[in-house]
Amino acid sequence: NAGVTQTPKFQVLKTGQSMTLQCAQDMNHNSMYWYRQDPGMGLRLIYYSASEGTTDKGEVPNGYNVSRLNKREFSLRLESAAPSQTSVYFCASSELRGETNEKLFFGSGTQLSVL
Amino acid sequence: RKEVEQDPGPFNVPEGATVAFNCTYSNSASQSFFWYRQDCRKEPKLLMSVYSSGNEDGRFTAQLNRASQYISLLIRDSKLSDSATYLCVVISLNTDKLIFGTGTRLQVFP
């Protein structure tokens, strides 16, 4: 039982490049989330998905797209990376529907640097 | 003013000490409160929920003060393994969103 698995762990991009962060959970959770964590800012929600086939914007969605491929997988895409997107990205899942929930299970994070 | 504020620390305490952190929130409509723990370069993990009457889990005690709009986390008999960043999380009744604090760093030394 792996929980929440996200890849890659590290990535360096040049400005304008694109990439997709992958996330999968094996806990049969309905809700999945993408957060970014920056020094002094705390965790901020980028996008979330309350169930398969639905996605909604969070606090900082600009510059990102998401895809809930199936119940297990929720990917985050940067179409044209910018230095402001340098951050640590966390995927999370929860058994409860909706954006708010109590117990979030987080992936191990992706450290992304955009040069 | 940030919706959820925490002293970033670090709090440097010796093993065996008792240490307490506070977290203040600005939205009086906040309804649910939690403490998460995050180790260096790791993902956050739920430590405990905070109930209105206060609650305890082993060496950890969480309390809520609605009148002054803060929650607290007390750690007794600190262990080296308690060294981590403690994140305060608040859910607002109005916006129904989770708001994470920036965290308080604790360093326990021998």
mmCIF file of C-alpha atoms in Angstrom:
data_model
loop_
_atom_site.group_PDB
_atom_site.id
_atom_site.type_symbol
_atom_site.label_atom_id
_atom_site.label_comp_id
_atom_site.label_asym_id
_atom_site.label_seq_id
_atom_site.Cartn_x
_atom_site.Cartn_y
_atom_site.Cartn_z
ATOM 1 C CA ASN A 1 0.000 0.000 0.000
ATOM 2 C CA ALA A 2 2.006 2.970 -1.325
ATOM 3 C CA GLY A 3 -0.484 5.746 -0.413
ATOM 4 C CA VAL A 4 0.108 8.787 -2.620
ATOM 5 C CA THR A 5 2.887 8.532 -5.183
ATOM 6 C CA GLN A 6 4.066 11.516 -7.178
ATOM 7 C CA THR A 7 6.788 11.838 -9.768
ATOM 8 C CA PRO A 8 9.313 13.181 -10.429
ATOM 9 C CA LYS A 9 10.979 14.081 -7.118
ATOM 10 C CA PHE A 10 13.177 16.729 -8.703
ATOM 11 C CA GLN A 11 12.994 18.648 -11.966
ATOM 12 C CA VAL A 12 14.847 21.563 -13.507
ATOM 13 C CA LEU A 13 13.226 23.380 -16.421
ATOM 14 C CA LYS A 14 14.128 26.304 -18.586
ATOM 15 C CA THR A 15 11.657 29.154 -18.914
ATOM 16 C CA GLY A 16 9.036 28.249 -21.510
ATOM 17 C CA GLN A 17 9.430 24.489 -21.235
ATOM 18 C CA SER A 18 6.472 22.311 -20.380
ATOM 19 C CA MET A 19 6.144 19.348 -18.073
ATOM 20 C CA THR A 20 3.588 17.198 -16.299
ATOM 21 C CA LEU A 21 3.715 16.158 -12.661
ATOM 22 C CA GLN A 22 2.133 12.778 -12.095
ATOM 23 C CA CYS A 23 0.208 11.707 -9.009
ATOM 24 C CA ALA A 24 -1.498 8.435 -8.148
ATOM 25 C CA GLN A 25 -3.195 7.152 -4.992
ATOM 26 C CA ASP A 26 -4.151 3.601 -4.119
ATOM 27 C CA MET A 27 -6.499 4.366 -1.205
ATOM 28 C CA ASN A 28 -9.665 4.635 -3.344
ATOM 29 C CA HIS A 29 -10.042 8.282 -2.341
ATOM 30 C CA ASN A 30 -12.515 10.507 -4.146
ATOM 31 C CA SER A 31 -10.761 13.849 -3.671
ATOM 32 C CA MET A 32 -7.322 14.787 -4.942
ATOM 33 C CA TYR A 33 -5.380 18.037 -4.705
ATOM 34 C CA TRP A 34 -2.309 19.858 -5.933
ATOM 35 C CA TYR A 35 -0.557 22.305 -3.586
ATOM 36 C CA ARG A 36 2.566 24.368 -3.887
ATOM 37 C CA GLN A 37 4.732 25.332 -0.928
ATOM 38 C CA ASP A 38 6.955 28.392 -0.957
ATOM 39 C CA PRO A 39 9.096 29.845 1.842
ATOM 40 C CA GLY A 40 7.058 32.192 4.007
ATOM 41 C CA MET A 41 3.843 31.452 2.106
ATOM 42 C CA GLY A 42 2.596 28.157 3.476
ATOM 43 C CA LEU A 43 0.820 25.568 1.374
ATOM 44 C CA ARG A 44 -1.453 27.026 -1.297
ATOM 45 C CA LEU A 45 -4.034 25.083 -3.272
ATOM 46 C CA ILE A 46 -3.568 25.112 -7.042
ATOM 47 C CA TYR A 47 -6.364 22.802 -8.215
ATOM 48 C CA TYR A 48 -8.484 20.097 -6.726
ATOM 49 C CA SER A 49 -10.733 17.322 -7.933
ATOM 50 C CA ALA A 50 -13.701 16.236 -5.853
ATOM 51 C CA SER A 51 -14.304 13.155 -7.975
ATOM 52 C CA GLU A 52 -13.300 11.468 -11.193
ATOM 53 C CA GLY A 53 -14.073 13.732 -14.130
ATOM 54 C CA THR A 54 -14.329 16.971 -12.160
ATOM 55 C CA THR A 55 -11.710 19.612 -11.421
ATOM 56 C CA ASP A 56 -11.875 23.057 -9.819
ATOM 57 C CA LYS A 57 -9.517 25.975 -9.363
ATOM 58 C CA GLY A 58 -7.922 26.651 -6.033
ATOM 59 C CA GLU A 59 -6.168 29.746 -4.768
ATOM 60 C CA VAL A 60 -3.335 29.943 -7.334
ATOM 61 C CA PRO A 61 -4.402 28.198 -10.594
ATOM 62 C CA ASN A 62 -2.818 30.540 -13.136
ATOM 63 C CA GLY A 63 -0.191 28.881 -15.306
ATOM 64 C CA TYR A 64 -1.369 25.355 -14.509
ATOM 65 C CA ASN A 65 -3.745 22.776 -15.934
ATOM 66 C CA VAL A 66 -4.888 19.515 -14.402
ATOM 67 C CA SER A 67 -6.377 16.271 -15.516
ATOM 68 C CA ARG A 68 -8.197 13.702 -13.418
ATOM 69 C CA LEU A 69 -7.530 10.721 -15.641
ATOM 70 C CA ASN A 70 -9.394 8.256 -13.435
ATOM 71 C CA LYS A 71 -10.068 7.822 -9.747
ATOM 72 C CA ARG A 72 -6.441 6.986 -9.032
ATOM 73 C CA GLU A 73 -4.580 9.614 -11.028
ATOM 74 C CA PHE A 74 -4.453 13.422 -10.977
ATOM 75 C CA SER A 75 -1.812 15.166 -13.062
ATOM 76 C CA LEU A 76 -0.592 18.765 -13.021
ATOM 77 C CA ARG A 77 0.735 20.361 -16.197
ATOM 78 C CA LEU A 78 2.844 23.446 -16.667
ATOM 79 C CA GLU A 79 2.433 24.476 -20.306
ATOM 80 C CA SER A 80 5.061 27.226 -20.319
ATOM 81 C CA ALA A 81 7.115 27.240 -17.159
ATOM 82 C CA ALA A 82 8.072 30.546 -15.529
ATOM 83 C CA PRO A 83 10.619 31.253 -12.766
ATOM 84 C CA SER A 84 7.698 32.176 -10.468
ATOM 85 C CA GLN A 85 6.666 28.531 -10.609
ATOM 86 C CA THR A 86 9.842 27.441 -8.847
ATOM 87 C CA SER A 87 8.445 25.724 -5.780
ATOM 88 C CA VAL A 88 7.838 22.444 -4.017
ATOM 89 C CA TYR A 89 4.678 20.756 -5.282
ATOM 90 C CA PHE A 90 2.617 18.321 -3.241
ATOM 91 C CA CYS A 91 -0.168 16.088 -4.403
ATOM 92 C CA ALA A 92 -2.691 14.991 -1.780
ATOM 93 C CA SER A 93 -5.803 12.885 -1.507
ATOM 94 C CA SER A 94 -8.713 12.538 0.873
ATOM 95 C CA GLU A 95 -11.652 10.178 1.211
ATOM 96 C CA LEU A 96 -14.058 13.081 1.709
ATOM 97 C CA ARG A 97 -15.634 14.938 -1.190
ATOM 98 C CA GLY A 98 -15.088 18.597 -1.740
ATOM 99 C CA GLU A 99 -12.251 21.005 -1.167
ATOM 100 C CA THR A 100 -12.388 20.904 2.607
ATOM 101 C CA ASN A 101 -11.553 17.822 4.483
ATOM 102 C CA GLU A 102 -9.756 16.773 7.589
ATOM 103 C CA LYS A 103 -7.197 14.147 6.806
ATOM 104 C CA LEU A 104 -5.101 14.866 3.782
ATOM 105 C CA PHE A 105 -2.597 12.241 2.694
ATOM 106 C CA PHE A 106 0.317 13.877 0.907
ATOM 107 C CA GLY A 107 2.769 12.588 -1.660
ATOM 108 C CA SER A 108 6.473 13.065 -1.002
ATOM 109 C CA GLY A 109 6.711 16.221 -3.091
ATOM 110 C CA THR A 110 8.362 17.469 -6.277
ATOM 111 C CA GLN A 111 11.064 20.103 -6.082
ATOM 112 C CA LEU A 112 10.820 22.136 -9.289
ATOM 113 C CA SER A 113 13.284 24.812 -10.368
ATOM 114 C CA VAL A 114 12.600 27.000 -13.390
ATOM 115 C CA LEU A 115 15.644 28.848 -14.695
ATOM 116 C CA ARG B 1 -2.887 40.547 7.683
ATOM 117 C CA LYS B 2 -2.580 36.819 6.970
ATOM 118 C CA GLU B 3 -5.619 34.711 7.727
ATOM 119 C CA VAL B 4 -3.534 32.260 9.742
ATOM 120 C CA GLU B 5 -0.351 33.358 11.486
ATOM 121 C CA GLN B 6 2.344 31.399 13.252
ATOM 122 C CA ASP B 7 5.656 32.369 14.817
ATOM 123 C CA PRO B 8 8.194 30.806 12.430
ATOM 124 C CA GLY B 9 10.670 30.120 15.253
ATOM 125 C CA PRO B 10 12.913 28.262 15.497
ATOM 126 C CA PHE B 11 12.116 27.144 19.011
ATOM 127 C CA ASN B 12 15.277 25.505 20.349
ATOM 128 C CA VAL B 13 14.563 23.377 23.438
ATOM 129 C CA PRO B 14 16.464 20.658 25.330
ATOM 130 C CA GLU B 15 15.225 17.091 25.515
ATOM 131 C CA GLY B 16 12.610 16.706 28.212
ATOM 132 C CA ALA B 17 11.406 20.290 28.021
ATOM 133 C CA THR B 18 7.836 21.413 27.574
ATOM 134 C CA VAL B 19 7.190 23.702 24.639
ATOM 135 C CA ALA B 20 4.077 25.422 23.343
ATOM 136 C CA PHE B 21 3.194 27.051 20.046
ATOM 137 C CA ASN B 22 0.299 29.321 19.248
ATOM 138 C CA CYS B 23 -1.458 29.946 15.972
ATOM 139 C CA THR B 24 -3.774 32.906 15.510
ATOM 140 C CA TYR B 25 -6.544 33.130 12.947
ATOM 141 C CA SER B 26 -8.316 36.238 11.763
ATOM 142 C CA ASN B 27 -11.642 34.848 10.531
ATOM 143 C CA SER B 28 -14.028 34.452 13.436
ATOM 144 C CA ALA B 29 -16.138 32.128 11.275
ATOM 145 C CA SER B 30 -13.388 29.514 11.274
ATOM 146 C CA GLN B 31 -14.859 26.236 12.315
ATOM 147 C CA SER B 32 -12.241 23.488 12.233
ATOM 148 C CA PHE B 33 -8.633 23.417 13.316
ATOM 149 C CA PHE B 34 -5.752 21.000 12.929
ATOM 150 C CA TRP B 35 -2.063 20.603 13.549
ATOM 151 C CA TYR B 36 0.110 18.982 10.882
ATOM 152 C CA ARG B 37 3.747 18.017 11.271
ATOM 153 C CA GLN B 38 6.269 18.414 8.465
ATOM 154 C CA ASP B 39 9.790 17.034 8.634
ATOM 155 C CA CYS B 40 12.544 18.721 6.642
ATOM 156 C CA ARG B 41 12.051 18.124 2.903
ATOM 157 C CA LYS B 42 9.137 15.769 3.587
ATOM 158 C CA GLU B 43 5.400 15.914 3.146
ATOM 159 C CA PRO B 44 3.049 17.226 5.892
ATOM 160 C CA LYS B 45 1.261 14.633 8.018
ATOM 161 C CA LEU B 46 -1.765 15.124 10.254
ATOM 162 C CA LEU B 47 -0.710 15.302 13.894
ATOM 163 C CA MET B 48 -4.054 15.973 15.529
ATOM 164 C CA SER B 49 -7.361 17.737 15.222
ATOM 165 C CA VAL B 50 -8.202 20.491 17.701
ATOM 166 C CA TYR B 51 -11.512 20.198 19.483
ATOM 167 C CA SER B 52 -13.363 22.967 21.295
ATOM 168 C CA SER B 53 -12.935 21.278 24.656
ATOM 169 C CA GLY B 54 -9.239 20.654 24.057
ATOM 170 C CA ASN B 55 -7.744 17.255 23.419
ATOM 171 C CA GLU B 56 -4.690 15.244 24.286
ATOM 172 C CA ASP B 57 -2.759 12.556 22.458
ATOM 173 C CA GLY B 58 0.075 11.202 24.539
ATOM 174 C CA ARG B 59 2.590 14.008 25.070
ATOM 175 C CA PHE B 60 0.671 16.376 22.795
ATOM 176 C CA THR B 61 -2.164 18.659 23.902
ATOM 177 C CA ALA B 62 -4.136 20.897 21.575
ATOM 178 C CA GLN B 63 -6.404 23.696 22.715
ATOM 179 C CA LEU B 64 -8.716 26.191 21.090
ATOM 180 C CA ASN B 65 -9.462 29.686 22.374
ATOM 181 C CA ARG B 66 -12.314 31.066 20.281
ATOM 182 C CA ALA B 67 -12.573 34.327 22.223
ATOM 183 C CA SER B 68 -8.968 35.250 21.427
ATOM 184 C CA GLN B 69 -8.964 33.366 18.112
ATOM 185 C CA TYR B 70 -5.983 31.142 18.547
ATOM 186 C CA ILE B 71 -5.124 27.487 18.856
ATOM 187 C CA SER B 72 -2.186 26.061 20.713
ATOM 188 C CA LEU B 73 -0.065 22.942 20.687
ATOM 189 C CA LEU B 74 1.748 21.842 23.834
ATOM 190 C CA ILE B 75 4.449 19.192 23.691
ATOM 191 C CA ARG B 76 5.602 17.667 26.989
ATOM 192 C CA ASP B 77 8.829 15.759 27.573
ATOM 193 C CA SER B 78 10.251 16.761 24.192
ATOM 194 C CA LYS B 79 12.134 14.115 22.225
ATOM 195 C CA LEU B 80 14.810 14.601 19.588
ATOM 196 C CA SER B 81 12.343 13.068 17.131
ATOM 197 C CA ASP B 82 9.900 15.921 17.760
ATOM 198 C CA SER B 83 12.193 18.227 15.768
ATOM 199 C CA ALA B 84 10.074 19.314 12.810
ATOM 200 C CA THR B 85 7.909 22.145 11.504
ATOM 201 C CA TYR B 86 4.384 22.286 12.918
ATOM 202 C CA LEU B 87 1.707 23.621 10.584
ATOM 203 C CA CYS B 88 -1.530 25.106 11.786
ATOM 204 C CA VAL B 89 -4.544 24.494 9.527
ATOM 205 C CA VAL B 90 -7.845 26.323 9.739
ATOM 206 C CA ILE B 91 -11.078 25.719 7.854
ATOM 207 C CA SER B 92 -13.320 28.719 7.400
ATOM 208 C CA LEU B 93 -17.098 28.374 7.566
ATOM 209 C CA ASN B 94 -17.470 31.235 5.067
ATOM 210 C CA THR B 95 -15.110 30.033 2.373
ATOM 211 C CA ASP B 96 -15.022 26.322 3.230
ATOM 212 C CA LYS B 97 -11.314 26.297 2.445
ATOM 213 C CA LEU B 98 -8.295 24.872 4.224
ATOM 214 C CA ILE B 99 -5.833 27.615 5.119
ATOM 215 C CA PHE B 100 -2.341 26.514 6.069
ATOM 216 C CA GLY B 101 -0.093 28.563 8.329
ATOM 217 C CA THR B 102 3.546 28.940 7.351
ATOM 218 C CA GLY B 103 4.650 26.725 10.205
ATOM 219 C CA THR B 104 6.643 26.892 13.436
ATOM 220 C CA ARG B 105 9.991 25.165 13.461
ATOM 221 C CA LEU B 106 10.972 23.160 16.549
ATOM 222 C CA GLN B 107 14.512 21.969 17.202
ATOM 223 C CA VAL B 108 15.058 19.663 20.185
ATOM 224 C CA PHE B 109 18.693 19.298 21.233
ATOM 225 C CA PRO B 110 20.361 16.671 23.489
#
